[in-house]
PDB file of C-alpha atoms and ligand atoms in Angstrom:
ATOM      1  CA  MET A  40      15.061  20.746 -11.202  1.00 62.00           C
ATOM      2  CA  PRO A  41      16.908  17.703  -9.805  1.00 72.00           C
ATOM      3  CA  SER A  42      20.480  18.453  -8.946  1.00 69.00           C
ATOM      4  CA  GLU A  43      23.419  16.411 -10.132  1.00 87.00           C
ATOM      5  CA  PRO A  44      24.393  13.514  -7.779  1.00 96.00           C
ATOM      6  CA  GLU A  45      27.308  13.865  -5.485  1.00 98.00           C
ATOM      7  CA  ILE A  46      29.509  10.728  -6.002  1.00 98.00           C
ATOM      8  CA  ILE A  47      31.902   9.855  -3.210  1.00 98.00           C
ATOM      9  CA  ILE A  48      34.219   6.839  -3.604  1.00 98.00           C
ATOM     10  CA  LEU A  49      35.818   5.489  -0.436  1.00 98.00           C
ATOM     11  CA  PRO A  50      38.319   2.706  -0.001  1.00 98.00           C
ATOM     12  CA  ASP A  51      36.007  -0.065   1.413  1.00 98.00           C
ATOM     13  CA  THR A  52      32.764  -0.937   2.927  1.00 98.00           C
ATOM     14  CA  GLN A  53      33.795   0.103   6.378  1.00 98.00           C
ATOM     15  CA  ALA A  54      34.629   3.709   5.076  1.00 98.00           C
ATOM     16  CA  VAL A  55      31.265   3.814   3.300  1.00 98.00           C
ATOM     17  CA  GLN A  56      29.458   2.925   6.509  1.00 98.00           C
ATOM     18  CA  ARG A  57      31.420   5.349   8.629  1.00 98.00           C
ATOM     19  CA  ALA A  58      30.870   8.316   5.993  1.00 98.00           C
ATOM     20  CA  ALA A  59      27.069   7.350   6.008  1.00 98.00           C
ATOM     21  CA  ALA A  60      26.950   7.467   9.804  1.00 98.00           C
ATOM     22  CA  GLU A  61      28.683  10.805   9.886  1.00 98.00           C
ATOM     23  CA  ARG A  62      26.398  12.184   7.129  1.00 98.00           C
ATOM     24  CA  ILE A  63      23.254  11.014   9.003  1.00 98.00           C
ATOM     25  CA  LEU A  64      24.466  12.717  12.249  1.00 98.00           C
ATOM     26  CA  GLU A  65      25.195  15.937  10.608  1.00 98.00           C
ATOM     27  CA  LEU A  66      21.885  16.028   8.725  1.00 98.00           C
ATOM     28  CA  ALA A  67      19.941  15.025  11.839  1.00 98.00           C
ATOM     29  CA  ARG A  68      21.604  17.620  14.053  1.00 98.00           C
ATOM     30  CA  ALA A  69      21.087  20.353  11.510  1.00 98.00           C
ATOM     31  CA  ARG A  70      17.416  19.422  10.930  1.00 97.00           C
ATOM     32  CA  VAL A  71      16.457  19.026  14.682  1.00 97.00           C
ATOM     33  CA  ALA A  72      18.161  22.533  15.310  1.00 96.00           C
ATOM     34  CA  ALA A  73      16.039  23.947  12.499  1.00 95.00           C
ATOM     35  CA  ALA A  74      12.747  22.045  12.787  1.00 94.00           C
ATOM     36  CA  THR A  75      12.660  19.856  16.000  1.00 93.00           C
ATOM     37  CA  THR A  76      12.272  16.576  14.282  1.00 96.00           C
ATOM     38  CA  PHE A  77      14.235  14.387  11.797  1.00 98.00           C
ATOM     39  CA  SER A  78      12.677  11.602   9.758  1.00 98.00           C
ATOM     40  CA  LEU A  79      14.879   8.770   8.548  1.00 98.00           C
ATOM     41  CA  ALA A  80      13.777   6.069   6.149  1.00 98.00           C
ATOM     42  CA  LEU A  81      15.677   2.788   6.376  1.00 98.00           C
ATOM     43  CA  SER A  82      16.547   0.076   3.867  1.00 97.00           C
ATOM     44  CA  GLY A  83      17.521  -3.553   4.185  1.00 96.00           C
ATOM     45  CA  GLY A  84      20.631  -5.236   2.892  1.00 93.00           C
ATOM     46  CA  SER A  85      24.122  -6.060   4.102  1.00 93.00           C
ATOM     47  CA  THR A  86      25.616  -2.679   3.589  1.00 94.00           C
ATOM     48  CA  PRO A  87      23.036  -1.002   6.006  1.00 96.00           C
ATOM     49  CA  ARG A  88      23.500  -3.682   8.613  1.00 97.00           C
ATOM     50  CA  GLY A  89      27.036  -2.496   9.370  1.00 97.00           C
ATOM     51  CA  LEU A  90      25.848   1.155   9.273  1.00 98.00           C
ATOM     52  CA  TYR A  91      23.111   0.406  11.748  1.00 98.00           C
ATOM     53  CA  GLN A  92      25.623  -1.345  14.087  1.00 98.00           C
ATOM     54  CA  LEU A  93      27.851   1.713  13.803  1.00 98.00           C
ATOM     55  CA  LEU A  94      24.998   4.128  14.694  1.00 98.00           C
ATOM     56  CA  ALA A  95      24.218   2.055  17.784  1.00 98.00           C
ATOM     57  CA  GLN A  96      27.755   2.580  19.009  1.00 98.00           C
ATOM     58  CA  GLU A  97      29.681   5.648  20.337  1.00 98.00           C
ATOM     59  CA  PRO A  98      30.011   8.383  19.378  1.00 97.00           C
ATOM     60  CA  PHE A  99      26.899   8.159  17.261  1.00 98.00           C
ATOM     61  CA  ARG A 100      24.719   6.595  19.970  1.00 98.00           C
ATOM     62  CA  SER A 101      25.159   9.527  22.276  1.00 98.00           C
ATOM     63  CA  GLN A 102      25.389  12.252  19.685  1.00 98.00           C
ATOM     64  CA  MET A 103      22.288  11.441  17.428  1.00 98.00           C
ATOM     65  CA  PRO A 104      19.101  13.235  18.408  1.00 98.00           C
ATOM     66  CA  TRP A 105      17.233   9.848  18.795  1.00 98.00           C
ATOM     67  CA  SER A 106      14.390  11.354  20.872  1.00 98.00           C
ATOM     68  CA  HIS A 107      13.619  13.688  17.925  1.00 98.00           C
ATOM     69  CA  THR A 108      13.953  11.131  15.267  1.00 98.00           C
ATOM     70  CA  TYR A 109      11.175   9.472  13.341  1.00 98.00           C
ATOM     71  CA  VAL A 110      11.983   6.133  11.660  1.00 98.00           C
ATOM     72  CA  LEU A 111      10.153   4.650   8.679  1.00 98.00           C
ATOM     73  CA  TRP A 112      11.120   2.181   5.934  1.00 98.00           C
ATOM     74  CA  VAL A 113      11.959   2.504   2.276  1.00 98.00           C
ATOM     75  CA  ASP A 114      10.804  -1.013   1.576  1.00 98.00           C
ATOM     76  CA  GLU A 115       9.952  -4.296   3.361  1.00 98.00           C
ATOM     77  CA  ARG A 116       9.590  -7.928   2.537  1.00 98.00           C
ATOM     78  CA  TYR A 117       6.082  -9.006   3.272  1.00 98.00           C
ATOM     79  CA  VAL A 118       6.955 -11.293   6.054  1.00 98.00           C
ATOM     80  CA  PRO A 119       6.284 -11.201   9.914  1.00 98.00           C
ATOM     81  CA  PRO A 120       8.264  -8.665  11.864  1.00 98.00           C
ATOM     82  CA  ASP A 121      10.239 -11.470  13.574  1.00 98.00           C
ATOM     83  CA  ASP A 122      11.130 -13.189  10.325  1.00 98.00           C
ATOM     84  CA  PRO A 123      14.838 -13.361   9.445  1.00 97.00           C
ATOM     85  CA  ASP A 124      13.992 -11.695   6.175  1.00 97.00           C
ATOM     86  CA  SER A 125      12.302  -8.718   7.815  1.00 98.00           C
ATOM     87  CA  ASN A 126      14.032  -5.350   7.238  1.00 98.00           C
ATOM     88  CA  TYR A 127      12.369  -4.142  10.336  1.00 98.00           C
ATOM     89  CA  ARG A 128      13.869  -6.995  12.236  1.00 98.00           C
ATOM     90  CA  LEU A 129      17.326  -6.203  10.917  1.00 98.00           C
ATOM     91  CA  ALA A 130      16.928  -2.552  11.931  1.00 98.00           C
ATOM     92  CA  ARG A 131      15.497  -3.382  15.344  1.00 98.00           C
ATOM     93  CA  GLU A 132      18.194  -5.919  16.261  1.00 98.00           C
ATOM     94  CA  THR A 133      21.141  -3.860  15.058  1.00 98.00           C
ATOM     95  CA  LEU A 134      20.059  -0.371  15.860  1.00 98.00           C
ATOM     96  CA  LEU A 135      16.662   0.473  17.367  1.00 98.00           C
ATOM     97  CA  ASP A 136      16.855  -1.899  20.271  1.00 98.00           C
ATOM     98  CA  HIS A 137      20.132  -0.023  21.317  1.00 98.00           C
ATOM     99  CA  VAL A 138      19.248   3.531  20.945  1.00 98.00           C
ATOM    100  CA  PRO A 139      16.533   5.751  22.641  1.00 98.00           C
ATOM    101  CA  VAL A 140      14.103   6.436  19.734  1.00 98.00           C
ATOM    102  CA  PRO A 141      10.628   6.507  21.379  1.00 98.00           C
ATOM    103  CA  PRO A 142       8.605   3.403  20.242  1.00 98.00           C
ATOM    104  CA  ALA A 143       5.781   5.781  19.098  1.00 97.00           C
ATOM    105  CA  GLN A 144       8.240   7.309  16.623  1.00 98.00           C
ATOM    106  CA  ILE A 145       8.961   4.017  14.775  1.00 98.00           C
ATOM    107  CA  PHE A 146       6.825   3.188  11.802  1.00 98.00           C
ATOM    108  CA  PRO A 147       7.432  -0.328  10.467  1.00 98.00           C
ATOM    109  CA  MET A 148       5.627  -1.243   7.245  1.00 98.00           C
ATOM    110  CA  PRO A 149       2.648  -3.371   8.268  1.00 98.00           C
ATOM    111  CA  THR A 150       2.754  -6.892   7.026  1.00 98.00           C
ATOM    112  CA  SER A 151      -0.148  -8.597   8.732  1.00 97.00           C
ATOM    113  CA  TYR A 152      -2.934  -7.687   6.266  1.00 97.00           C
ATOM    114  CA  ALA A 153      -4.160 -10.615   4.070  1.00 97.00           C
ATOM    115  CA  ASP A 154      -4.011  -8.317   1.169  1.00 96.00           C
ATOM    116  CA  PRO A 155      -0.657  -6.431   0.812  1.00 96.00           C
ATOM    117  CA  ALA A 156      -2.418  -3.686  -1.157  1.00 96.00           C
ATOM    118  CA  ALA A 157      -4.418  -2.865   2.079  1.00 98.00           C
ATOM    119  CA  ALA A 158      -1.088  -2.738   3.953  1.00 98.00           C
ATOM    120  CA  ALA A 159       0.298  -0.345   1.274  1.00 98.00           C
ATOM    121  CA  ALA A 160      -2.687   1.885   1.631  1.00 98.00           C
ATOM    122  CA  GLU A 161      -2.344   1.876   5.484  1.00 98.00           C
ATOM    123  CA  TYR A 162       1.342   2.759   5.185  1.00 98.00           C
ATOM    124  CA  ALA A 163       0.595   5.572   2.801  1.00 98.00           C
ATOM    125  CA  ARG A 164      -1.583   7.087   5.494  1.00 98.00           C
ATOM    126  CA  GLN A 165       1.349   6.779   8.013  1.00 98.00           C
ATOM    127  CA  VAL A 166       3.741   8.292   5.448  1.00 98.00           C
ATOM    128  CA  GLN A 167       1.334  11.184   4.914  1.00 97.00           C
ATOM    129  CA  THR A 168       1.336  11.915   8.652  1.00 96.00           C
ATOM    130  CA  ILE A 169       5.119  11.893   8.766  1.00 97.00           C
ATOM    131  CA  LEU A 170       5.175  14.295   5.758  1.00 97.00           C
ATOM    132  CA  GLU A 171       2.780  16.552   7.341  1.00 95.00           C
ATOM    133  CA  ARG A 172       4.851  16.730  10.520  1.00 92.00           C
ATOM    134  CA  GLY A 173       8.060  17.401   8.312  1.00 92.00           C
ATOM    135  CA  GLN A 174       6.664  20.249   6.376  1.00 92.00           C
ATOM    136  CA  GLY A 175       5.963  18.082   3.366  1.00 95.00           C
ATOM    137  CA  GLN A 176       9.329  16.223   3.115  1.00 97.00           C
ATOM    138  CA  ILE A 177      10.895  13.213   4.642  1.00 98.00           C
ATOM    139  CA  ASP A 178      14.397  14.275   5.731  1.00 98.00           C
ATOM    140  CA  LEU A 179      16.653  11.310   4.667  1.00 98.00           C
ATOM    141  CA  MET A 180      16.113   8.238   2.588  1.00 98.00           C
ATOM    142  CA  LEU A 181      18.741   5.487   2.881  1.00 98.00           C
ATOM    143  CA  MET A 182      18.944   3.523  -0.339  1.00 98.00           C
ATOM    144  CA  GLY A 183      20.655   0.461  -1.548  1.00 98.00           C
ATOM    145  CA  MET A 184      21.010  -0.914  -5.145  1.00 98.00           C
ATOM    146  CA  GLY A 185      21.109  -4.509  -6.271  1.00 97.00           C
ATOM    147  CA  PRO A 186      23.463  -5.664  -9.141  1.00 97.00           C
ATOM    148  CA  ASP A 187      20.399  -5.592 -11.424  1.00 97.00           C
ATOM    149  CA  GLY A 188      19.889  -1.856 -10.871  1.00 98.00           C
ATOM    150  CA  HIS A 189      16.831  -2.374  -8.485  1.00 98.00           C
ATOM    151  CA  THR A 190      16.467   0.016  -5.647  1.00 98.00           C
ATOM    152  CA  ALA A 191      13.951  -0.011  -2.705  1.00 98.00           C
ATOM    153  CA  SER A 192      11.609  -2.768  -4.118  1.00 97.00           C
ATOM    154  CA  LEU A 193      11.469  -1.163  -7.620  1.00 97.00           C
ATOM    155  CA  PHE A 194      12.562  -3.853  -9.984  1.00 97.00           C
ATOM    156  CA  PRO A 195      13.675  -3.760 -13.581  1.00 97.00           C
ATOM    157  CA  GLN A 196      10.837  -3.979 -16.206  1.00 94.00           C
ATOM    158  CA  HIS A 197       8.325  -4.428 -13.439  1.00 90.00           C
ATOM    159  CA  PRO A 198       4.712  -3.170 -13.409  1.00 83.00           C
ATOM    160  CA  GLY A 199       5.285  -1.678 -10.111  1.00 82.00           C
ATOM    161  CA  LEU A 200       7.298   1.074 -11.900  1.00 87.00           C
ATOM    162  CA  ALA A 201       4.152   2.242 -13.461  1.00 84.00           C
ATOM    163  CA  SER A 202       2.293   2.888 -10.187  1.00 83.00           C
ATOM    164  CA  PRO A 203      -0.306   5.655 -10.198  1.00 83.00           C
ATOM    165  CA  ALA A 204       1.325   9.109 -10.207  1.00 82.00           C
ATOM    166  CA  ASP A 205       0.071   9.954  -6.770  1.00 88.00           C
ATOM    167  CA  ALA A 206       0.872   6.629  -4.992  1.00 95.00           C
ATOM    168  CA  LEU A 207       3.069   6.895  -1.943  1.00 97.00           C
ATOM    169  CA  VAL A 208       3.540   3.193  -1.315  1.00 97.00           C
ATOM    170  CA  ILE A 209       3.000   0.151  -3.563  1.00 97.00           C
ATOM    171  CA  ALA A 210       2.561  -3.544  -2.972  1.00 96.00           C
ATOM    172  CA  VAL A 211       4.666  -5.926  -5.013  1.00 95.00           C
ATOM    173  CA  ASP A 212       3.422  -9.471  -5.449  1.00 92.00           C
ATOM    174  CA  ASP A 213       5.986 -10.947  -7.778  1.00 91.00           C
ATOM    175  CA  SER A 214       9.362  -9.608  -6.963  1.00 94.00           C
ATOM    176  CA  PRO A 215      12.100 -11.346  -9.023  1.00 93.00           C
ATOM    177  CA  LYS A 216      14.247 -11.372  -5.882  1.00 93.00           C
ATOM    178  CA  PRO A 217      12.738 -13.484  -2.952  1.00 94.00           C
ATOM    179  CA  PRO A 218      10.613 -13.037  -1.016  1.00 95.00           C
ATOM    180  CA  PRO A 219       8.184 -12.266  -3.818  1.00 95.00           C
ATOM    181  CA  ARG A 220       5.740 -10.134  -1.712  1.00 97.00           C
ATOM    182  CA  ARG A 221       6.975  -6.777  -0.651  1.00 97.00           C
ATOM    183  CA  LEU A 222       5.903  -3.169   0.178  1.00 98.00           C
ATOM    184  CA  SER A 223       7.839  -0.191  -1.225  1.00 98.00           C
ATOM    185  CA  LEU A 224       7.844   3.523  -1.213  1.00 98.00           C
ATOM    186  CA  THR A 225       7.334   4.838  -4.826  1.00 97.00           C
ATOM    187  CA  ALA A 226      10.074   6.772  -6.691  1.00 96.00           C
ATOM    188  CA  LYS A 227       7.742   9.837  -6.251  1.00 96.00           C
ATOM    189  CA  THR A 228       7.790   9.467  -2.429  1.00 97.00           C
ATOM    190  CA  ILE A 229      11.579   8.924  -2.432  1.00 97.00           C
ATOM    191  CA  ASN A 230      12.124  11.864  -4.739  1.00 97.00           C
ATOM    192  CA  GLY A 231      10.169  14.118  -2.385  1.00 97.00           C
ATOM    193  CA  ALA A 232      12.853  13.794   0.249  1.00 98.00           C
ATOM    194  CA  ARG A 233      15.294  16.484   1.514  1.00 98.00           C
ATOM    195  CA  HIS A 234      18.189  14.150   1.117  1.00 98.00           C
ATOM    196  CA  VAL A 235      18.704  10.688  -0.521  1.00 98.00           C
ATOM    197  CA  LEU A 236      21.773   8.683   0.296  1.00 98.00           C
ATOM    198  CA  PHE A 237      22.755   5.519  -1.697  1.00 98.00           C
ATOM    199  CA  LEU A 238      25.228   3.127  -0.118  1.00 98.00           C
ATOM    200  CA  VAL A 239      26.643   0.729  -2.716  1.00 98.00           C
ATOM    201  CA  THR A 240      29.556  -1.650  -2.260  1.00 98.00           C
ATOM    202  CA  GLY A 241      31.029  -4.539  -4.084  1.00 98.00           C
ATOM    203  CA  ALA A 242      32.693  -5.168  -7.460  1.00 98.00           C
ATOM    204  CA  ASP A 243      29.573  -7.072  -8.664  1.00 98.00           C
ATOM    205  CA  LYS A 244      27.778  -3.726  -8.837  1.00 98.00           C
ATOM    206  CA  ALA A 245      30.501  -1.805 -10.720  1.00 98.00           C
ATOM    207  CA  GLU A 246      29.022  -2.013 -14.126  1.00 98.00           C
ATOM    208  CA  THR A 247      25.572  -1.182 -12.955  1.00 98.00           C
ATOM    209  CA  VAL A 248      26.848   1.847 -10.936  1.00 98.00           C
ATOM    210  CA  ARG A 249      28.450   3.112 -14.152  1.00 98.00           C
ATOM    211  CA  ALA A 250      25.311   2.527 -16.227  1.00 98.00           C
ATOM    212  CA  VAL A 251      23.022   4.190 -13.698  1.00 98.00           C
ATOM    213  CA  LEU A 252      25.224   7.225 -13.127  1.00 98.00           C
ATOM    214  CA  GLN A 253      26.920   7.740 -16.440  1.00 97.00           C
ATOM    215  CA  GLY A 254      25.004   5.562 -19.074  1.00 97.00           C
ATOM    216  CA  PRO A 255      21.861   6.428 -21.115  1.00 98.00           C
ATOM    217  CA  VAL A 256      18.666   7.065 -19.234  1.00 96.00           C
ATOM    218  CA  GLU A 257      16.802   3.690 -19.176  1.00 96.00           C
ATOM    219  CA  PRO A 258      14.837   3.630 -15.905  1.00 96.00           C
ATOM    220  CA  GLN A 259      12.784   0.695 -16.948  1.00 96.00           C
ATOM    221  CA  ARG A 260      16.019  -1.368 -17.098  1.00 97.00           C
ATOM    222  CA  LEU A 261      17.690   0.523 -14.228  1.00 98.00           C
ATOM    223  CA  PRO A 262      15.109   1.674 -11.650  1.00 97.00           C
ATOM    224  CA  ALA A 263      17.797   3.312  -9.549  1.00 98.00           C
ATOM    225  CA  GLN A 264      17.777   6.000 -12.332  1.00 97.00           C
ATOM    226  CA  LEU A 265      14.268   6.918 -11.214  1.00 96.00           C
ATOM    227  CA  ILE A 266      15.712   8.380  -8.036  1.00 97.00           C
ATOM    228  CA  ARG A 267      16.330  12.084  -8.637  1.00 97.00           C
ATOM    229  CA  PRO A 268      15.106  14.240  -5.749  1.00 97.00           C
ATOM    230  CA  GLN A 269      13.038  17.291  -6.932  1.00 94.00           C
ATOM    231  CA  ASN A 270      13.958  19.546  -4.014  1.00 95.00           C
ATOM    232  CA  GLY A 271      16.735  17.654  -2.262  1.00 97.00           C
ATOM    233  CA  THR A 272      20.264  16.368  -2.586  1.00 98.00           C
ATOM    234  CA  LEU A 273      21.282  12.988  -3.921  1.00 98.00           C
ATOM    235  CA  THR A 274      24.577  11.354  -2.753  1.00 98.00           C
ATOM    236  CA  TRP A 275      26.081   8.122  -3.750  1.00 98.00           C
ATOM    237  CA  LEU A 276      28.567   6.617  -1.374  1.00 98.00           C
ATOM    238  CA  LEU A 277      30.581   3.853  -3.142  1.00 98.00           C
ATOM    239  CA  ASP A 278      33.430   1.598  -2.162  1.00 98.00           C
ATOM    240  CA  ALA A 279      36.370   1.501  -4.501  1.00 98.00           C
ATOM    241  CA  PRO A 280      35.259  -1.793  -6.144  1.00 98.00           C
ATOM    242  CA  ALA A 281      31.666  -0.505  -6.795  1.00 98.00           C
ATOM    243  CA  GLY A 282      33.099   2.830  -8.057  1.00 98.00           C
ATOM    244  CA  SER A 283      35.833   1.201 -10.211  1.00 98.00           C
ATOM    245  CA  ARG A 284      34.024   1.769 -13.571  1.00 98.00           C
ATOM    246  CA  ILE A 285      33.021   5.390 -12.904  1.00 96.00           C
ATOM    247  CA  ALA A 286      34.751   7.886 -15.185  1.00 92.00           C
ATOM    248  CA  THR A 287      36.153  10.783 -13.206  1.00 80.00           C
TER     249      THR A 287
HETATM  250  C1  6PG B 470      16.280  -6.977  -0.723  1.00 86.43           C
HETATM  251  C2  6PG B 470      17.571  -6.364  -0.588  1.00 86.43           C
HETATM  252  C3  6PG B 470      18.037  -5.498  -1.636  1.00 86.43           C
HETATM  253  C4  6PG B 470      19.298  -4.739  -1.177  1.00 86.43           C
HETATM  254  C5  6PG B 470      20.210  -4.479  -2.344  1.00 86.43           C
HETATM  255  C6  6PG B 470      21.541  -3.986  -1.850  1.00 86.43           C
HETATM  256  O1  6PG B 470      15.209  -6.336  -0.503  1.00 86.43           O
HETATM  257  O2  6PG B 470      16.174  -8.106  -1.359  1.00 86.43           O
HETATM  258  O3  6PG B 470      17.621  -5.781   0.754  1.00 86.43           O
HETATM  259  O4  6PG B 470      17.085  -4.523  -2.111  1.00 86.43           O
HETATM  260  O5  6PG B 470      19.025  -3.641  -0.574  1.00 86.43           O
HETATM  261  O6  6PG B 470      20.392  -5.666  -3.160  1.00 86.43           O
HETATM  262  O7  6PG B 470      21.925  -4.779  -0.871  1.00 86.43           O
HETATM  263  P1  6PG B 470      23.346  -4.893  -0.197  1.00 86.43           P
HETATM  264  O8  6PG B 470      23.674  -3.725   0.629  1.00 86.43           O
HETATM  265  O9  6PG B 470      23.268  -6.172   0.487  1.00 86.43           O
HETATM  266  O10 6PG B 470      24.330  -4.954  -1.324  1.00 86.43           O
END
């Protein structure tokens, strides 16, 4: 049974980023102590950017078990890895270029196939390998949410929401938010994780946060509602503006 989400409201974006960095460090250390490796799935967006910069600085830089960490992506824009829109590029420039994760443990989503569906199939194979190494679960998924309720590249009323039940990764070819072509982990893959952490900031998301967390269940309209880990924890870190409509 999915557990109820933990909702934490903090004063501002910086506090959300710091709390996320502290949570990542705590989970990574515990997991490496118990199982040697830690797998971390990254997202794009402006809130993660500040988090990645923080993780690349002390004390996190020295304290994180980087050499035991495996890095993958929750979603990716289907652009070359050096494109300014690339989520891989964002993570590389802000974090991965500055910490000692072995290159062989970094798994960007492939974006060079002519057919994104072939890239999704290839990434599904890579995710499967990471899952096998992690005793069937990815340790931590970092998620964002757009004002429209999308998360990862799972968009409202989009056919991608109806992906085959066993799909790990999907290709999206007409995202309503540019760029139109993307790859995304499916809700099923995300819900298989040990821990899922949403970072959501900004007053423009307040009503959607309330609807997702406290409104009727309408996942076609609000794909973020699809994210309910089956055997894991779900935490929402909100800044005060994003959390301003939550009834406590
Ligand atoms: C994208 C964005 C998007 C983002 C959310 C939250 O793929 O177009 O990355 O999915 O994650 O809109 O982003 P912010 O953290 O910037 O609010």
